[in-house]
Amino acid sequence: MIEQLFPNGSAHYLGGGLLLGVAVAGIFVATGLVAGMSTVFSSSWSWFSRLPFFAQERFTGSRQWRLVMAVGLVLGALLAMLTVGGGVPVVTGVSWWQLALGGFIGGFGARLANGCTSGHGICGMGSLQLPSLLAVLIFLATAMITANLVSALGGA
């Protein structure tokens, strides 16, 4: 059954998860701050936007290392594409408006939940916070319902 779920093997998923967990836990232990991607996104925008939401101390006070983290994610994806992916970018058949709508819904959900899956799932659950457990359960249930709905409507 594992082979059906992971036809390309599971070792690279395990390795990536361990590296991500160690990195995020290290940031949490060193700074006491959660390294969730929704906060990285918001703090990165604090460099460019003067809107009151992005001017909050929680974003402006940590934006230097969070911007470095965001750049590292982009460069890591580029490095993976150049090495493992053979230099060929992944192309999707999803239209631009569907990607934009999905990004908006995901961003809205992360704001509504006061964090994203990496913040709640790694740091929040790792520090045994009940709200994070509930958020992750809701994230997973929503993802399962959405995947089944898309499949029922003929999507891939």
mmCIF file of C-alpha atoms in Angstrom:
data_model
loop_
_atom_site.group_PDB
_atom_site.id
_atom_site.type_symbol
_atom_site.label_atom_id
_atom_site.label_comp_id
_atom_site.label_asym_id
_atom_site.label_seq_id
_atom_site.Cartn_x
_atom_site.Cartn_y
_atom_site.Cartn_z
ATOM 1 C CA MET A 1 0.000 0.000 0.000
ATOM 2 C CA ILE A 2 2.861 2.401 0.760
ATOM 3 C CA GLU A 3 4.163 1.856 -2.770
ATOM 4 C CA GLN A 4 0.811 2.992 -4.186
ATOM 5 C CA LEU A 5 0.802 6.152 -2.094
ATOM 6 C CA PHE A 6 4.455 6.918 -2.786
ATOM 7 C CA PRO A 7 5.381 5.446 -6.193
ATOM 8 C CA ASN A 8 8.721 7.329 -6.193
ATOM 9 C CA GLY A 9 9.601 6.194 -2.690
ATOM 10 C CA SER A 10 9.191 7.942 0.628
ATOM 11 C CA ALA A 11 12.787 8.525 1.758
ATOM 12 C CA HIS A 12 13.028 12.005 0.231
ATOM 13 C CA TYR A 13 9.745 13.021 1.917
ATOM 14 C CA LEU A 14 11.046 11.764 5.246
ATOM 15 C CA GLY A 15 14.378 13.530 4.767
ATOM 16 C CA GLY A 16 12.711 16.795 3.754
ATOM 17 C CA GLY A 17 10.308 16.612 6.680
ATOM 18 C CA LEU A 18 13.132 15.989 9.124
ATOM 19 C CA LEU A 19 15.173 18.894 7.733
ATOM 20 C CA LEU A 20 12.165 21.200 7.852
ATOM 21 C CA GLY A 21 11.290 20.122 11.383
ATOM 22 C CA VAL A 22 14.832 20.632 12.642
ATOM 23 C CA ALA A 23 15.123 24.047 10.949
ATOM 24 C CA VAL A 24 11.794 25.369 12.225
ATOM 25 C CA ALA A 25 12.395 23.927 15.697
ATOM 26 C CA GLY A 26 15.849 25.532 15.724
ATOM 27 C CA ILE A 27 14.365 28.935 14.884
ATOM 28 C CA PHE A 28 11.737 28.478 17.598
ATOM 29 C CA VAL A 29 14.309 27.473 20.231
ATOM 30 C CA ALA A 30 16.739 30.242 19.246
ATOM 31 C CA THR A 31 14.233 33.099 18.930
ATOM 32 C CA GLY A 32 10.969 31.951 20.510
ATOM 33 C CA LEU A 33 9.267 32.872 17.225
ATOM 34 C CA VAL A 34 7.188 30.644 14.992
ATOM 35 C CA ALA A 35 8.627 30.307 11.494
ATOM 36 C CA GLY A 36 5.309 29.782 9.731
ATOM 37 C CA MET A 37 5.098 30.717 6.083
ATOM 38 C CA SER A 38 2.098 33.033 6.482
ATOM 39 C CA THR A 39 4.132 35.185 8.875
ATOM 40 C CA VAL A 40 7.138 35.067 6.537
ATOM 41 C CA PHE A 41 4.837 36.288 3.762
ATOM 42 C CA SER A 42 3.359 39.091 5.882
ATOM 43 C CA SER A 43 6.699 40.213 7.278
ATOM 44 C CA SER A 44 8.217 40.251 3.781
ATOM 45 C CA TRP A 45 5.374 42.495 2.604
ATOM 46 C CA SER A 46 6.137 44.861 5.501
ATOM 47 C CA TRP A 47 9.178 46.001 3.496
ATOM 48 C CA PHE A 48 6.961 47.253 0.673
ATOM 49 C CA SER A 49 3.510 48.028 2.065
ATOM 50 C CA ARG A 50 2.591 50.857 4.420
ATOM 51 C CA LEU A 51 -0.781 49.325 5.302
ATOM 52 C CA PRO A 52 -1.327 49.194 9.087
ATOM 53 C CA PHE A 53 -1.614 45.388 9.085
ATOM 54 C CA PHE A 54 1.917 44.966 7.709
ATOM 55 C CA ALA A 55 3.326 47.702 9.995
ATOM 56 C CA GLN A 56 2.742 45.637 13.145
ATOM 57 C CA GLU A 57 5.802 45.115 15.347
ATOM 58 C CA ARG A 58 5.490 41.335 15.037
ATOM 59 C CA PHE A 59 6.173 41.697 11.305
ATOM 60 C CA THR A 60 8.630 44.598 11.214
ATOM 61 C CA GLY A 61 10.651 43.367 14.190
ATOM 62 C CA SER A 62 11.545 40.045 12.582
ATOM 63 C CA ARG A 63 11.398 40.838 8.904
ATOM 64 C CA GLN A 64 15.156 40.698 8.260
ATOM 65 C CA TRP A 65 15.612 37.006 9.034
ATOM 66 C CA ARG A 66 12.157 36.162 7.664
ATOM 67 C CA LEU A 67 13.037 37.788 4.320
ATOM 68 C CA VAL A 68 16.266 35.772 4.253
ATOM 69 C CA MET A 69 14.157 32.665 4.913
ATOM 70 C CA ALA A 70 11.772 33.549 2.058
ATOM 71 C CA VAL A 71 14.685 34.095 -0.346
ATOM 72 C CA GLY A 72 16.182 30.785 0.818
ATOM 73 C CA LEU A 73 12.940 28.980 -0.009
ATOM 74 C CA VAL A 74 12.922 30.409 -3.533
ATOM 75 C CA LEU A 75 16.613 29.639 -4.052
ATOM 76 C CA GLY A 76 16.121 26.131 -2.635
ATOM 77 C CA ALA A 77 13.339 25.477 -5.134
ATOM 78 C CA LEU A 78 15.556 26.805 -7.936
ATOM 79 C CA LEU A 79 18.428 24.590 -6.802
ATOM 80 C CA ALA A 80 16.135 21.556 -6.686
ATOM 81 C CA MET A 81 14.862 22.328 -10.190
ATOM 82 C CA LEU A 82 18.406 22.663 -11.533
ATOM 83 C CA THR A 83 19.737 19.515 -9.867
ATOM 84 C CA VAL A 84 16.979 16.988 -9.268
ATOM 85 C CA GLY A 85 14.575 18.351 -11.877
ATOM 86 C CA GLY A 86 17.159 18.445 -14.639
ATOM 87 C CA GLY A 87 16.727 22.192 -15.144
ATOM 88 C CA VAL A 88 13.158 21.850 -16.361
ATOM 89 C CA PRO A 89 10.573 23.909 -14.494
ATOM 90 C CA VAL A 90 7.366 22.201 -13.440
ATOM 91 C CA VAL A 91 4.476 23.392 -15.565
ATOM 92 C CA THR A 92 0.889 23.107 -14.449
ATOM 93 C CA GLY A 93 -2.262 22.794 -16.508
ATOM 94 C CA VAL A 94 -4.156 24.880 -13.953
ATOM 95 C CA SER A 95 -5.285 28.250 -15.304
ATOM 96 C CA TRP A 96 -3.982 31.494 -13.827
ATOM 97 C CA TRP A 97 -7.345 32.458 -12.343
ATOM 98 C CA GLN A 98 -7.663 29.113 -10.561
ATOM 99 C CA LEU A 99 -4.156 29.532 -9.126
ATOM 100 C CA ALA A 100 -5.018 33.081 -8.017
ATOM 101 C CA LEU A 101 -8.306 31.940 -6.461
ATOM 102 C CA GLY A 102 -6.565 29.063 -4.673
ATOM 103 C CA GLY A 103 -3.880 31.422 -3.384
ATOM 104 C CA PHE A 104 -6.511 33.849 -2.136
ATOM 105 C CA ILE A 105 -8.488 31.102 -0.390
ATOM 106 C CA GLY A 106 -5.321 29.635 1.153
ATOM 107 C CA GLY A 107 -4.120 33.054 2.296
ATOM 108 C CA PHE A 108 -7.530 33.922 3.721
ATOM 109 C CA GLY A 109 -7.611 30.607 5.583
ATOM 110 C CA ALA A 110 -4.128 31.170 7.004
ATOM 111 C CA ARG A 111 -5.136 34.631 8.253
ATOM 112 C CA LEU A 112 -8.408 33.274 9.638
ATOM 113 C CA ALA A 113 -6.537 30.499 11.481
ATOM 114 C CA ASN A 114 -3.874 32.953 12.672
ATOM 115 C CA GLY A 115 -1.201 30.869 10.968
ATOM 116 C CA CYS A 116 -0.549 28.274 8.320
ATOM 117 C CA THR A 117 0.117 24.561 8.293
ATOM 118 C CA SER A 118 3.840 24.958 8.903
ATOM 119 C CA GLY A 119 3.349 27.318 11.840
ATOM 120 C CA HIS A 120 0.574 25.307 13.460
ATOM 121 C CA GLY A 121 1.662 21.855 12.281
ATOM 122 C CA ILE A 122 5.330 22.053 13.163
ATOM 123 C CA CYS A 123 5.776 24.675 15.870
ATOM 124 C CA GLY A 124 2.304 24.748 17.388
ATOM 125 C CA MET A 125 1.858 21.001 17.635
ATOM 126 C CA GLY A 126 5.513 20.572 18.554
ATOM 127 C CA SER A 127 4.951 22.804 21.580
ATOM 128 C CA LEU A 128 1.712 20.945 22.409
ATOM 129 C CA GLN A 129 -0.672 23.849 21.805
ATOM 130 C CA LEU A 130 -4.303 22.747 21.590
ATOM 131 C CA PRO A 131 -5.365 25.550 19.181
ATOM 132 C CA SER A 132 -2.693 24.375 16.746
ATOM 133 C CA LEU A 133 -3.914 20.779 16.943
ATOM 134 C CA LEU A 134 -7.440 21.958 16.184
ATOM 135 C CA ALA A 135 -6.197 24.145 13.307
ATOM 136 C CA VAL A 136 -4.263 21.233 11.763
ATOM 137 C CA LEU A 137 -7.282 18.926 12.067
ATOM 138 C CA ILE A 138 -9.420 21.545 10.311
ATOM 139 C CA PHE A 139 -6.741 22.016 7.614
ATOM 140 C CA LEU A 140 -6.627 18.268 6.982
ATOM 141 C CA ALA A 141 -10.412 17.839 6.944
ATOM 142 C CA THR A 142 -10.770 20.760 4.533
ATOM 143 C CA ALA A 143 -8.081 19.334 2.258
ATOM 144 C CA MET A 144 -9.726 15.885 2.204
ATOM 145 C CA ILE A 145 -13.168 17.340 1.491
ATOM 146 C CA THR A 146 -11.775 19.592 -1.247
ATOM 147 C CA ALA A 147 -9.808 16.760 -2.901
ATOM 148 C CA ASN A 148 -12.845 14.497 -2.921
ATOM 149 C CA LEU A 149 -15.080 17.288 -4.230
ATOM 150 C CA VAL A 150 -12.669 18.149 -7.040
ATOM 151 C CA SER A 151 -12.359 14.439 -7.904
ATOM 152 C CA ALA A 152 -16.158 14.034 -7.930
ATOM 153 C CA LEU A 153 -16.451 17.008 -10.296
ATOM 154 C CA GLY A 154 -13.998 15.384 -12.716
ATOM 155 C CA GLY A 155 -10.829 17.199 -11.721
ATOM 156 C CA ALA A 156 -7.444 15.580 -11.407
#
